[in-house]
Short mmCIF file of C-alpha atoms in Angstrom, two decimals:
data_model
loop_
_atom_site.label_atom_id
_atom_site.label_comp_id
_atom_site.label_asym_id
_atom_site.label_seq_id
_atom_site.Cartn_x
_atom_site.Cartn_y
_atom_site.Cartn_z
CA MET A 1 0.39 23.54 -6.43
CA GLU A 2 3.78 23.22 -4.78
CA GLN A 3 4.80 19.74 -3.69
CA SER A 4 5.02 20.89 -0.05
CA GLN A 5 1.33 21.80 -0.10
CA ARG A 6 -0.25 18.82 -1.84
CA LEU A 7 -1.14 17.00 1.38
CA GLN A 8 -0.80 19.93 3.75
CA GLY A 9 -2.87 19.26 6.86
CA LYS A 10 -3.78 15.71 5.82
CA ARG A 11 -3.65 13.20 8.65
CA THR A 12 -2.64 9.82 7.27
CA LEU A 13 -2.06 6.21 8.27
CA ILE A 14 0.00 3.79 6.17
CA THR A 15 0.18 0.06 6.84
CA GLY A 16 3.23 -1.92 5.76
CA GLY A 17 5.27 1.24 6.18
CA GLY A 18 8.54 -0.37 7.21
CA GLY A 19 10.00 -0.61 3.72
CA GLY A 20 9.43 -0.72 -0.02
CA ILE A 21 6.35 1.02 -1.37
CA GLY A 22 5.07 1.86 2.12
CA ALA A 23 8.29 3.61 3.14
CA ALA A 24 8.49 5.49 -0.17
CA THR A 25 4.88 6.60 0.25
CA ALA A 26 5.54 7.79 3.79
CA SER A 27 8.51 9.84 2.60
CA LEU A 28 6.51 11.50 -0.17
CA PHE A 29 3.58 12.16 2.16
CA CYS A 30 5.88 13.85 4.68
CA ALA A 31 7.43 15.91 1.89
CA ALA A 32 3.93 16.96 0.85
CA GLY A 33 3.05 18.21 4.32
CA ALA A 34 1.06 15.28 5.71
CA ALA A 35 1.16 13.98 9.27
CA VAL A 36 1.96 10.28 8.99
CA MET A 37 1.35 7.25 11.20
CA LEU A 38 3.34 4.23 10.02
CA VAL A 39 2.30 0.70 10.99
CA ASP A 40 4.41 -2.40 10.37
CA ALA A 41 4.96 -5.81 11.97
CA SER A 42 8.73 -5.23 12.07
CA ALA A 43 10.03 -2.88 14.76
CA GLU A 44 13.46 -2.82 13.10
CA ALA A 45 12.09 -1.88 9.69
CA LEU A 46 9.91 0.84 11.18
CA ALA A 47 12.83 2.32 13.10
CA CYS A 48 15.00 2.40 9.96
CA THR A 49 12.28 4.05 7.89
CA ALA A 50 11.45 6.60 10.58
CA ALA A 51 15.13 7.51 11.00
CA ALA A 52 15.58 7.97 7.25
CA ILE A 53 12.51 10.20 6.98
CA ALA A 54 13.47 12.23 10.04
CA GLY A 55 16.91 12.78 8.56
CA GLN A 56 15.45 14.04 5.30
CA PHE A 57 12.49 15.95 6.74
CA PRO A 58 13.33 17.00 10.31
CA ALA A 59 10.09 18.96 10.70
CA ALA A 60 7.85 16.06 9.62
CA THR A 61 5.12 14.81 11.93
CA LEU A 62 5.74 11.06 11.97
CA LEU A 63 4.53 8.36 14.35
CA THR A 64 5.19 4.61 14.27
CA LEU A 65 3.46 1.61 15.76
CA VAL A 66 4.45 -2.06 15.64
CA ALA A 67 1.34 -4.09 14.86
CA ASN A 68 0.12 -7.07 12.86
CA VAL A 69 -2.61 -5.97 10.47
CA ASN A 70 -4.57 -9.21 10.96
CA ASP A 71 -5.19 -8.24 14.60
CA ALA A 72 -8.39 -6.15 14.77
CA ALA A 73 -7.64 -4.86 18.26
CA GLN A 74 -4.23 -3.61 17.14
CA ALA A 75 -5.86 -1.89 14.16
CA GLU A 76 -8.25 -0.08 16.49
CA ARG A 77 -5.31 0.92 18.69
CA ALA A 78 -3.31 2.24 15.72
CA VAL A 79 -6.20 4.33 14.44
CA GLN A 80 -6.97 5.65 17.91
CA ARG A 81 -3.36 6.65 18.44
CA ALA A 82 -3.37 8.52 15.15
CA ALA A 83 -6.59 10.25 16.17
CA ASP A 84 -5.19 11.19 19.57
CA LYS A 85 -2.00 12.64 18.08
CA PHE A 86 -3.38 14.19 14.90
CA GLY A 87 -6.92 15.07 15.95
CA GLY A 88 -8.47 12.86 13.26
CA LEU A 89 -7.69 10.98 10.07
CA ASP A 90 -8.06 11.95 6.41
CA VAL A 91 -6.22 9.22 4.50
CA LEU A 92 -5.74 5.46 4.92
CA VAL A 93 -3.23 3.59 2.75
CA ASN A 94 -3.60 -0.19 2.93
CA ASN A 95 -0.18 -1.39 1.84
CA ALA A 96 0.70 -4.27 4.19
CA ALA A 97 0.84 -7.61 2.40
CA MET A 98 1.99 -11.20 2.68
CA ARG A 99 3.41 -13.34 -0.13
CA ASN A 100 3.19 -17.06 -0.90
CA TYR A 101 4.81 -19.06 -3.69
CA SER A 102 2.82 -22.30 -3.54
CA ALA A 103 1.15 -23.65 -6.66
CA MET A 104 -2.64 -23.70 -6.43
CA ALA A 105 -2.65 -27.50 -6.52
CA ASP A 106 -0.32 -27.67 -3.52
CA ALA A 107 -1.50 -24.82 -1.29
CA THR A 108 -2.79 -25.94 2.09
CA PRO A 109 -5.78 -24.51 3.95
CA GLU A 110 -3.33 -23.08 6.48
CA GLU A 111 -1.50 -21.19 3.73
CA TRP A 112 -4.80 -19.83 2.41
CA HIS A 113 -5.90 -18.68 5.86
CA ALA A 114 -2.57 -16.93 6.45
CA MET A 115 -2.80 -15.05 3.15
CA VAL A 116 -6.42 -14.05 3.62
CA ASP A 117 -5.78 -12.95 7.21
CA VAL A 118 -3.18 -10.40 6.11
CA ASN A 119 -4.17 -9.30 2.62
CA LEU A 120 -7.96 -9.23 3.02
CA VAL A 121 -8.82 -9.33 6.72
CA GLY A 122 -5.94 -6.98 7.48
CA THR A 123 -7.22 -4.49 4.93
CA SER A 124 -10.73 -4.85 6.30
CA ASN A 125 -9.52 -4.31 9.88
CA TYR A 126 -8.00 -0.95 9.05
CA CYS A 127 -10.91 0.18 6.88
CA ARG A 128 -13.38 -0.63 9.64
CA ALA A 129 -11.28 1.06 12.32
CA ALA A 130 -10.57 4.15 10.23
CA LEU A 131 -13.94 4.77 8.57
CA PRO A 132 -15.57 6.70 11.45
CA LEU A 133 -12.68 9.18 11.36
CA LEU A 134 -12.55 9.32 7.56
CA ARG A 135 -16.28 10.07 7.49
CA ALA A 136 -15.85 12.80 10.09
CA ALA A 137 -13.10 14.36 7.99
CA GLY A 138 -15.62 14.97 5.21
CA ARG A 139 -13.17 14.28 2.36
CA GLY A 140 -11.64 11.00 3.45
CA SER A 141 -9.60 8.83 1.09
CA ILE A 142 -8.72 5.14 1.16
CA VAL A 143 -5.99 3.90 -1.18
CA SER A 144 -5.35 0.15 -1.23
CA VAL A 145 -2.22 -1.29 -2.82
CA SER A 146 -3.21 -4.35 -4.86
CA SER A 147 -1.14 -5.83 -7.70
CA CYS A 148 -1.06 -5.88 -11.48
CA TYR A 149 -1.49 -9.64 -11.14
CA ALA A 150 -4.91 -9.09 -9.65
CA VAL A 151 -6.10 -8.54 -13.22
CA THR A 152 -3.79 -10.77 -15.25
CA GLY A 153 -2.61 -14.35 -14.86
CA ARG A 154 0.67 -16.03 -14.03
CA LYS A 155 1.75 -19.22 -12.29
CA GLY A 156 3.26 -19.72 -8.88
CA MET A 157 1.56 -16.99 -6.82
CA GLY A 158 -2.12 -17.83 -7.06
CA LEU A 159 -2.85 -17.26 -3.37
CA TYR A 160 -1.31 -13.80 -3.41
CA ASP A 161 -2.99 -12.85 -6.68
CA ALA A 162 -6.42 -14.07 -5.55
CA THR A 163 -6.28 -11.99 -2.39
CA LYS A 164 -5.07 -8.97 -4.33
CA ALA A 165 -8.03 -9.39 -6.69
CA GLY A 166 -10.25 -9.50 -3.62
CA MET A 167 -8.87 -6.11 -2.60
CA LEU A 168 -10.17 -4.65 -5.86
CA ALA A 169 -13.65 -5.98 -5.12
CA MET A 170 -13.45 -4.51 -1.62
CA THR A 171 -12.43 -1.17 -3.09
CA ARG A 172 -15.40 -1.06 -5.46
CA THR A 173 -17.82 -1.94 -2.68
CA LEU A 174 -16.33 0.66 -0.34
CA ALA A 175 -16.71 3.28 -3.07
CA PHE A 176 -20.43 2.47 -3.29
CA GLU A 177 -21.00 2.28 0.45
CA GLU A 178 -19.02 5.33 1.50
CA SER A 179 -19.72 7.86 -1.26
CA ALA A 180 -22.60 9.34 0.74
CA ASN A 181 -20.18 9.83 3.64
CA GLY A 182 -17.65 11.76 1.57
CA VAL A 183 -15.09 8.94 1.58
CA ARG A 184 -13.39 7.91 -1.66
CA ALA A 185 -11.91 4.43 -2.16
CA ASN A 186 -9.41 3.58 -4.89
CA ALA A 187 -6.75 0.98 -5.59
CA VAL A 188 -3.29 1.06 -7.13
CA CYS A 189 -1.97 -2.03 -8.95
CA PRO A 190 1.83 -1.94 -9.04
CA GLY A 191 3.87 -3.91 -11.51
CA SER A 192 7.35 -5.30 -10.86
CA THR A 193 8.82 -2.97 -8.24
CA LEU A 194 12.43 -3.16 -7.10
CA THR A 195 11.97 -3.14 -3.33
CA ASP A 196 14.30 -4.27 -0.56
CA PHE A 197 12.28 -7.49 -0.42
CA HIS A 198 13.26 -8.46 -3.96
CA VAL A 199 16.85 -7.35 -3.45
CA GLY A 200 17.17 -9.41 -0.28
CA ARG A 201 15.58 -12.45 -1.88
CA ALA A 202 17.93 -12.22 -4.85
CA GLN A 203 21.00 -11.81 -2.67
CA ALA A 204 19.97 -14.80 -0.57
CA ALA A 205 19.92 -16.81 -3.81
CA GLY A 206 23.41 -15.58 -4.71
CA LYS A 207 22.23 -13.12 -7.36
CA SER A 208 23.70 -9.63 -7.56
CA VAL A 209 21.58 -6.49 -7.66
CA GLU A 210 23.08 -5.68 -11.06
CA VAL A 211 21.84 -8.98 -12.48
CA LEU A 212 18.48 -8.50 -10.78
CA LYS A 213 18.04 -5.14 -12.49
CA THR A 214 18.43 -6.75 -15.91
CA GLN A 215 15.45 -9.01 -15.25
CA ARG A 216 11.72 -8.26 -15.57
CA GLN A 217 12.31 -6.81 -19.03
CA ASP A 218 9.39 -8.89 -20.28
CA THR A 219 6.96 -7.89 -17.54
CA SER A 220 6.21 -4.38 -18.78
CA LEU A 221 6.16 -2.43 -22.00
CA LEU A 222 8.79 -0.19 -20.47
CA GLY A 223 11.10 -3.16 -20.02
CA ARG A 224 12.31 -2.49 -16.49
CA TRP A 225 11.47 -2.53 -12.80
CA ALA A 226 9.63 0.37 -11.19
CA SER A 227 11.20 2.15 -8.25
CA PRO A 228 9.09 2.28 -5.06
CA GLU A 229 8.75 6.04 -5.58
CA GLU A 230 7.12 5.46 -8.97
CA ILE A 231 4.32 3.63 -7.17
CA ALA A 232 4.18 6.11 -4.30
CA TRP A 233 3.49 9.10 -6.57
CA PRO A 234 0.14 7.71 -7.83
CA ILE A 235 -0.79 6.78 -4.26
CA LEU A 236 -0.13 10.36 -3.20
CA TRP A 237 -2.26 11.68 -6.03
CA LEU A 238 -5.22 9.43 -5.22
CA ALA A 239 -4.94 10.40 -1.56
CA SER A 240 -4.96 14.10 -2.36
CA ASP A 241 -7.81 16.46 -3.18
CA GLU A 242 -6.46 16.57 -6.74
CA ALA A 243 -8.29 13.25 -7.21
CA SER A 244 -11.47 14.50 -5.54
CA PHE A 245 -13.77 13.19 -8.32
CA ILE A 246 -12.18 9.73 -8.48
CA THR A 247 -13.56 6.78 -6.54
CA GLY A 248 -13.98 3.08 -7.19
CA THR A 249 -11.04 3.19 -9.60
CA THR A 250 -8.27 0.66 -10.19
CA LEU A 251 -5.16 2.51 -11.33
CA MET A 252 -2.67 0.29 -13.17
CA VAL A 253 0.88 1.38 -12.37
CA ASP A 254 2.53 -1.53 -14.13
CA GLY A 255 4.47 -0.11 -17.06
CA GLY A 256 1.79 -1.42 -19.43
CA LEU A 257 1.81 -5.08 -18.37
CA HIS A 258 -1.99 -5.25 -18.38
CA VAL A 259 -2.12 -4.64 -22.16
CA MET A 260 0.64 -7.06 -23.11
#
């Protein structure tokens, strides 16, 4: 099947679409013929992503909405806007996420609540809002972006990793609960991905992008960072009808980290 046809006619919503994996996914979805609603908390990031996609794919159907995923009312509004503009919804990509670098022994209840509100409650908000439309579509697909560290250990990001592990449990439960409604639920677990977030954080610390690219050689068998597009391709596949017999699956896109 030609790339331009892989998501032809699919009506999609992507959270955390202002940059990184979300922006790369939106670009691939538009290239594949999908109508895309992008949600992000940053108006500036959304505008930049939308302009880049419009420049590359002038005929793409692309909408944006500034919203915080932990706000259930805003989730309902985002889904309703997509429904009003697209006539329904076929695919939900839960990509929005929050990070935290506190050690488990030091993390405060407030830090825990903030992480859970975005990474778990935010995911739940969009699933709940979107499910009536995904059921009506008959072949709905939910793809949640977790992390390779949801299934393997490290130090320094326990709050993030715990919530990402929770997303995998949510995915399995959704697969059970929604199979009778024709909705598939799967998760992608990215490994080290060279997004604008990591570049900006490195530059703020006085580290060049060239030096940054030489790091993470020990966090995958492939010995390098992934590009955002390398994570977006598996998301596209799981969202498409090519993966029509796949549900409840955790797809490791981590360069082999999980077997190291």
